[in-house]
Coordinates of C-alpha atoms and ligand atoms in Angstrom, one line a residue:
X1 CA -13.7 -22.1 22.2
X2 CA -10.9 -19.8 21.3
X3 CA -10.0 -18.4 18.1
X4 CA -6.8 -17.7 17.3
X5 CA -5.8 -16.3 13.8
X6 CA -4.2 -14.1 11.7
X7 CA -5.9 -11.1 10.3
X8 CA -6.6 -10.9 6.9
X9 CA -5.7 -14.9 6.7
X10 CA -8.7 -16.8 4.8
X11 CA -10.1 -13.7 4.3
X12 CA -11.2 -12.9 7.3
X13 CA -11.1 -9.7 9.1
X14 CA -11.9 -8.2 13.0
X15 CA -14.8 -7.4 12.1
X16 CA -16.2 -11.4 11.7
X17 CA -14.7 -11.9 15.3
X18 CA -15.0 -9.1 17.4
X19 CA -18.1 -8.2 19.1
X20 CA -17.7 -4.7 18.9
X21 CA -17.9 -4.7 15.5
X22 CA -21.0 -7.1 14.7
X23 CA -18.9 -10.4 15.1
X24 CA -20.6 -13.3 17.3
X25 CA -20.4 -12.1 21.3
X26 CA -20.2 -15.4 22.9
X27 CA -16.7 -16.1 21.4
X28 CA -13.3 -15.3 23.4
X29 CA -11.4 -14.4 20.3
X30 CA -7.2 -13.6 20.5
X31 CA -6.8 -11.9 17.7
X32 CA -3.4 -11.8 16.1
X33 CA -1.9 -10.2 13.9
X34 CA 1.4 -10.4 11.6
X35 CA 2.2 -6.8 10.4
X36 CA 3.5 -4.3 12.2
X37 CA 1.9 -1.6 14.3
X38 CA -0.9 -3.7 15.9
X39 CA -0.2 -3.9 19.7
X40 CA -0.9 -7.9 20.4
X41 CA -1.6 -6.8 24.2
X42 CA -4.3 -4.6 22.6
X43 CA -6.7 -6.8 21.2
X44 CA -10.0 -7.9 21.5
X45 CA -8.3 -11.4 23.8
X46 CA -7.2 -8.9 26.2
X47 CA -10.2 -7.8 27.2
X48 CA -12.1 -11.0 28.0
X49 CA -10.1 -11.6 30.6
X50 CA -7.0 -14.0 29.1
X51 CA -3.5 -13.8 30.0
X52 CA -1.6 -14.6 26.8
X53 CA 1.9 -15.1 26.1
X54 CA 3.6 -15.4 23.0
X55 CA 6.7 -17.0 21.1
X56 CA 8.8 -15.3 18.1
X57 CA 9.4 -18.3 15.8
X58 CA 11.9 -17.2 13.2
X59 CA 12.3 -18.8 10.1
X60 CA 14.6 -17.6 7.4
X61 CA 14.4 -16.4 3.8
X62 CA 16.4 -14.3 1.8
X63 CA 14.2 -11.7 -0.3
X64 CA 15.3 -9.1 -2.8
X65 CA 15.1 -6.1 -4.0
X66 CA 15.2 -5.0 -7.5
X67 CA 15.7 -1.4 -8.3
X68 CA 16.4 1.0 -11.6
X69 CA 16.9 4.1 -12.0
X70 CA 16.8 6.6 -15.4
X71 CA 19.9 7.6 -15.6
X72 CA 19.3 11.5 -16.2
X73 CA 17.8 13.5 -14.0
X74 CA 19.1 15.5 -10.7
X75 CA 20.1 13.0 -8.3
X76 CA 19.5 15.7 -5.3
X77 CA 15.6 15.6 -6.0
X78 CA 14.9 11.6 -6.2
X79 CA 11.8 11.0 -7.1
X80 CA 11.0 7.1 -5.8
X81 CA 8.0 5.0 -6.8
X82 CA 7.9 1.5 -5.2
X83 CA 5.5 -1.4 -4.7
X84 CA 6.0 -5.1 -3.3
X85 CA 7.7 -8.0 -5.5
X86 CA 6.5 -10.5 -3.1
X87 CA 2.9 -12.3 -2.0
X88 CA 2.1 -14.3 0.6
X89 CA 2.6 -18.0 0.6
X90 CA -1.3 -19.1 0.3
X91 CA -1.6 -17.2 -3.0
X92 CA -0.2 -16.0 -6.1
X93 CA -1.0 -12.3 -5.1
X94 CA -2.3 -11.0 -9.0
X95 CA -4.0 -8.0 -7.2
X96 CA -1.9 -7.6 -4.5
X97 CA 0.5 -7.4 -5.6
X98 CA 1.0 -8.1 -9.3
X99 CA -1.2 -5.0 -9.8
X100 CA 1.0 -2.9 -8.5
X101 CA 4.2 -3.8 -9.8
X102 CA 2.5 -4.3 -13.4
X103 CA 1.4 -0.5 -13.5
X104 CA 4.5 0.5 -12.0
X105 CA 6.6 -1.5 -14.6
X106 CA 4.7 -0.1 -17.6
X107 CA 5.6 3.3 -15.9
X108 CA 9.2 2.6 -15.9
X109 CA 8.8 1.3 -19.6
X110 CA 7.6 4.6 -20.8
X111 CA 10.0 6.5 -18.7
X112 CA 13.1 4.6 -20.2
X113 CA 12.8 6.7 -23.4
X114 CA 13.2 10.1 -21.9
X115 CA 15.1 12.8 -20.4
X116 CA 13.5 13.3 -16.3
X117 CA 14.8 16.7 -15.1
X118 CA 14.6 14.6 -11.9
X119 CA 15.9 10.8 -11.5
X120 CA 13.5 9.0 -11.1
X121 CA 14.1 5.5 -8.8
X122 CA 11.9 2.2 -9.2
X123 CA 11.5 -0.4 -6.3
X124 CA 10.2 -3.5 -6.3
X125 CA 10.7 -5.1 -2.5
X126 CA 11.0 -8.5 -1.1
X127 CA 9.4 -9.7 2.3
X128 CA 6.7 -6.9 2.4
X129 CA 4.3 -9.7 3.5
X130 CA 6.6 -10.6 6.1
X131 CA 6.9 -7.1 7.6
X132 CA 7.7 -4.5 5.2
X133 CA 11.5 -6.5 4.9
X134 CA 12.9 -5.3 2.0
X135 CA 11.5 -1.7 2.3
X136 CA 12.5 -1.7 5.8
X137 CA 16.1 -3.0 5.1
X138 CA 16.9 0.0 2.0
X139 CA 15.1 2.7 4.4
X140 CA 17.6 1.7 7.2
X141 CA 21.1 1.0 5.0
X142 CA 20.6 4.6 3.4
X143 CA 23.3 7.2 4.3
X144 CA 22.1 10.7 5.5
X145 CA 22.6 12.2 2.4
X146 CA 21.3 9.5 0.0
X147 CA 18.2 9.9 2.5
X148 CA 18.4 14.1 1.7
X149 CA 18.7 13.3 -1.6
X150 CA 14.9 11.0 -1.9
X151 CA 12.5 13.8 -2.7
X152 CA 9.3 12.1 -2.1
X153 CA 8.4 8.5 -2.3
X154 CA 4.9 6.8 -4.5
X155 CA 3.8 3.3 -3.2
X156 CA 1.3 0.8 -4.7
X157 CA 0.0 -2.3 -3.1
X158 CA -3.4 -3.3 -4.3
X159 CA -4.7 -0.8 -7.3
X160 CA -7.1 -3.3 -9.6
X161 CA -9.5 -5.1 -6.2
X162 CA -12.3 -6.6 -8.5
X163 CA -14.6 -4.7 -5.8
X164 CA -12.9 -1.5 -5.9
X165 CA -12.9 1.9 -4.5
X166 CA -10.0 4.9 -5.7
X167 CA -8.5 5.0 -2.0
X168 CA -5.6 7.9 -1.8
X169 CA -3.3 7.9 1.1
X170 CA -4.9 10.4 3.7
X171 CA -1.3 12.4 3.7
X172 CA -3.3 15.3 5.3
X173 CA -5.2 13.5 7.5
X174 CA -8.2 15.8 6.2
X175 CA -9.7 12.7 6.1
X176 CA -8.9 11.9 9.7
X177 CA -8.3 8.4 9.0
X178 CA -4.6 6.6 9.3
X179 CA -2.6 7.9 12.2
X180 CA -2.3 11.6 11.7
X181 CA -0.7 14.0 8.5
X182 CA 2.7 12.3 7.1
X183 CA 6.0 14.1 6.9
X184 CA 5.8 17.4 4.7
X185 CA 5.2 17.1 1.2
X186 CA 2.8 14.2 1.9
X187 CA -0.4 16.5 1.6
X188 CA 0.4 18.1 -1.6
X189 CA 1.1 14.2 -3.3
X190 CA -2.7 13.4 -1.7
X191 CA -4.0 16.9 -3.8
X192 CA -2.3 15.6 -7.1
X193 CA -3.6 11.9 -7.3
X194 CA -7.0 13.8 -6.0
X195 CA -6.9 16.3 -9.1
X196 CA -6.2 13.3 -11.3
X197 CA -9.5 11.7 -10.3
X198 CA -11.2 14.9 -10.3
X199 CA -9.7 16.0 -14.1
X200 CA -11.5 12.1 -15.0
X201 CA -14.8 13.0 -13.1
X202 CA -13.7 10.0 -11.1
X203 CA -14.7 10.4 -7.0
X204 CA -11.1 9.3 -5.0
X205 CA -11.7 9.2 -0.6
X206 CA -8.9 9.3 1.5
X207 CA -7.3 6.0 3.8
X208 CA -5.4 5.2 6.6
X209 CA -1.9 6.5 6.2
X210 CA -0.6 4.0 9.0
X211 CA 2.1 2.5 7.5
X212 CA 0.7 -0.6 6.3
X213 CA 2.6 -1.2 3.2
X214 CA 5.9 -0.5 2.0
X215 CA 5.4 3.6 2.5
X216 CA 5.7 2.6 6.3
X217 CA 9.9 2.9 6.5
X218 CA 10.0 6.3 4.3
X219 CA 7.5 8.3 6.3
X220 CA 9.1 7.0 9.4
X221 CA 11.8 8.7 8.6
X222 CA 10.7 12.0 7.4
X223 CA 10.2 11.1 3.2
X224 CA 7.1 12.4 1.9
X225 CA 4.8 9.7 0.6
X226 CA 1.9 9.2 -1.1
X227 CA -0.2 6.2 -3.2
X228 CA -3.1 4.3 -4.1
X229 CA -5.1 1.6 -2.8
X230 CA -8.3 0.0 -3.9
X231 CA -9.3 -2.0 -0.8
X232 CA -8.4 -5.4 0.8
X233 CA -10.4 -7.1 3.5
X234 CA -13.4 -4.4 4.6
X235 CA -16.4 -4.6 2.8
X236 CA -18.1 -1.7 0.6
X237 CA -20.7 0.1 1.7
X238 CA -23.5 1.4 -0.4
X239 CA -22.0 5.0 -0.3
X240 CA -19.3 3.8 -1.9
X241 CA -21.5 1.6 -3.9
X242 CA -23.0 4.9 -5.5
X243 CA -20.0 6.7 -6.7
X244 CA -18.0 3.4 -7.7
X245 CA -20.0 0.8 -8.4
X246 CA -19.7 -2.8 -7.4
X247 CA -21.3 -4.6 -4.8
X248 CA -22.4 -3.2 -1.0
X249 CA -22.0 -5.3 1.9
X250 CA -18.8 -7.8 0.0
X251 CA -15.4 -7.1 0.3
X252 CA -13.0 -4.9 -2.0
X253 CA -10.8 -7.6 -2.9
X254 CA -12.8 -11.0 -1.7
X255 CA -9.7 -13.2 -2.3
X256 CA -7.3 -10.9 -0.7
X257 CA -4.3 -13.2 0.9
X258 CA -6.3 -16.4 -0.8
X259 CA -5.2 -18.7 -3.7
X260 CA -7.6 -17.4 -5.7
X261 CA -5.8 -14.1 -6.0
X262 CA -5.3 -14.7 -9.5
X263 CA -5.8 -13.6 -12.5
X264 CA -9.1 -13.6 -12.9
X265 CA -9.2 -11.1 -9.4
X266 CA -8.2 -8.1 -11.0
X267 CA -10.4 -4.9 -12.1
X268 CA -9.3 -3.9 -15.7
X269 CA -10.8 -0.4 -15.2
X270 CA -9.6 0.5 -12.2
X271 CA -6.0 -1.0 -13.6
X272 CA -5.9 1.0 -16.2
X273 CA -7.2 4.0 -14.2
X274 CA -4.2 3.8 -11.8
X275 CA -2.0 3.1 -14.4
X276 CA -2.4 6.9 -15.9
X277 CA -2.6 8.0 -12.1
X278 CA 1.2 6.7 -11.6
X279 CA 2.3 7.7 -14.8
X280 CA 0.6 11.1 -14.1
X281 CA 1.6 11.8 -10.9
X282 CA 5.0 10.0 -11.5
X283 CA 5.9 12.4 -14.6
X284 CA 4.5 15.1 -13.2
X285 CA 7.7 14.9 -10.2
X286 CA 9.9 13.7 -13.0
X287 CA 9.9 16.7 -15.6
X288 CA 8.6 19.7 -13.3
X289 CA 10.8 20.0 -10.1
X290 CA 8.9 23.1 -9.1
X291 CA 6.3 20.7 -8.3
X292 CA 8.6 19.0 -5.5
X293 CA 6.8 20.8 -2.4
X294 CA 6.1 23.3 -4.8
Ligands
LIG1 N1 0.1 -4.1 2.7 C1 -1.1 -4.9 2.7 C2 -0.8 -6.2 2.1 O1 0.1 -6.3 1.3 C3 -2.2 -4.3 1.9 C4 -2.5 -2.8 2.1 C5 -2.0 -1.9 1.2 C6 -3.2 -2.4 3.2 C7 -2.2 -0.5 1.5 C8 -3.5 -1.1 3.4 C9 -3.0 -0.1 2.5 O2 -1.4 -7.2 2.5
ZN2 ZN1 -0.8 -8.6 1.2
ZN3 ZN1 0.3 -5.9 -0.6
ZN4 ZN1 -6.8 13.7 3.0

């Protein structure tokens, strides 16, 4: 038969499906996928010899976005730090991404009772499940010079996956994962969160830098980015295994996209790790602006 399903739906990945990559060989699979940047006509269904058609179904929500800002701080060197608000409908998303917005939130907390040389802008999107909406929708409605004036951009979707691994955004592409080096800037917000791990004796390895989360719309248009990410779908590998912990051959986050994303699917160390990271990195940006591409 055919198989036709979403990635990362029911926790299953490419990788249980497609040949090339271990998954059962006598199965025609059409693989599909619902976030952006995967070319439908590209996968796996293609090549065994299908001709496939599809249909745009729309259905309608309306999302938000909540942002704050401190209200000190040079409004000509922004310094934004975002993560998704929303999960997808099968689950209650406590790791991705109640994770992110919790550490981001404390963050802001802290931040409240001082004085940033730099404002300092929090984001929490809508519809990030549904295609980077609400990130997609502020990226687009900014004027010129509001965009001029957003010095770099911090995103975090996923930081506590019970199986975890300290992922930083391959900005660089030293790593040469993701889809080459992001706009300027992005490289030198990789080598900070990397000297944070470092300055714990913590090991941090780069990933893909594709535009996958909320980052995507910033670096699209020339923002700098950078952020954290403890792992989804793919499984760990005993390399990893070695300088993290956890368990080889199982998944970083095992109820990613699942109902049992709850709260019980979260990593209190690698919470409170990423926690400092943000506030490091974030206050870091805030109270030194020769550190903005400095
Ligand atoms: N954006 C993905 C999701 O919310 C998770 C993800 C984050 C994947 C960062 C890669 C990098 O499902
Ligand atoms: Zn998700
Ligand atoms: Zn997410
Ligand atoms: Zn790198």
């Amino acid at each position: 038969g055919v198989v036709l399903f979403n990635e990362g739906q029911e926790g299953r990945t490419e990788a249980d499906v497609n040949p090339d990559l271990g998954g059962p060989s006598d199965l025609p699979v059409l693989f599909a996928s619902y976030w952006t940047g995967r070319d439908l006509a590209a996968t796996p269904g293609a090549e065994v010899g299908f001709t496939f058609s599809w249909e745009t179904v729309t259905k309608s929500y309306t999302t938000y976005n909540v942002l704050a800002e401190t209200r000190h701080g040079r409004d000509d060197n922004v310094v934004m730090v975002g993560g998704h608000l929303d999960s997808v409908e099968d689950g209650p998303g406590i790791n991705d991404n109640g994770s992110g917005v919790g550490a981001i939130l404390e963050v802001a907390l802290q931040m409240a009772k001082s004085r940033p040389e730099n404002k300092v802008r929090f984001a929490f999107w809508g519809g990030e499940e549904f295609g980077l909406l609400g990130a997609e929708h502020y990226v687009a409605n900014l004027t010129e010079q509001e965009r001029a004036n957003i010095a770099l951009y911090l995103n975090f979707d996923m930081v506590a996956s019970p199986n975890y691994v300290y992922h930083v955004y391959d900005g660089d592409d030293s790593d040469g994962v993701g889809a080459g080096p992001g706009p300027e800037g992005s490289a030198q917000i990789e080598k900070y969160f990397e000297e944070f791990y470092a300055s714990r004796g913590l090991a941090s390895k780069g990933t893909d830098f594709d535009g996958r989360s909320d980052y995507g719309p910033f670096i699209a248009v020339g923002i700098p980015a950078g952020g954290l990410f403890t792992g989804a779908e793919k499984r760990k590998t005993p390399e990893e295994v070695a300088k993290w912990g956890g368990t080889a051959g199982e998944r970083y986050d095992r109820c990613y996209h699942q109902a049992c994303d709850d709260i019980r699917n979260i990593n209190d160390t690698a919470l409170d790790v990423n926690a400092d990271a943000i506030a490091t990195l974030v206050g870091t940006y805030a109270f030194d602006p020769s550190k903005i591409n400095g």
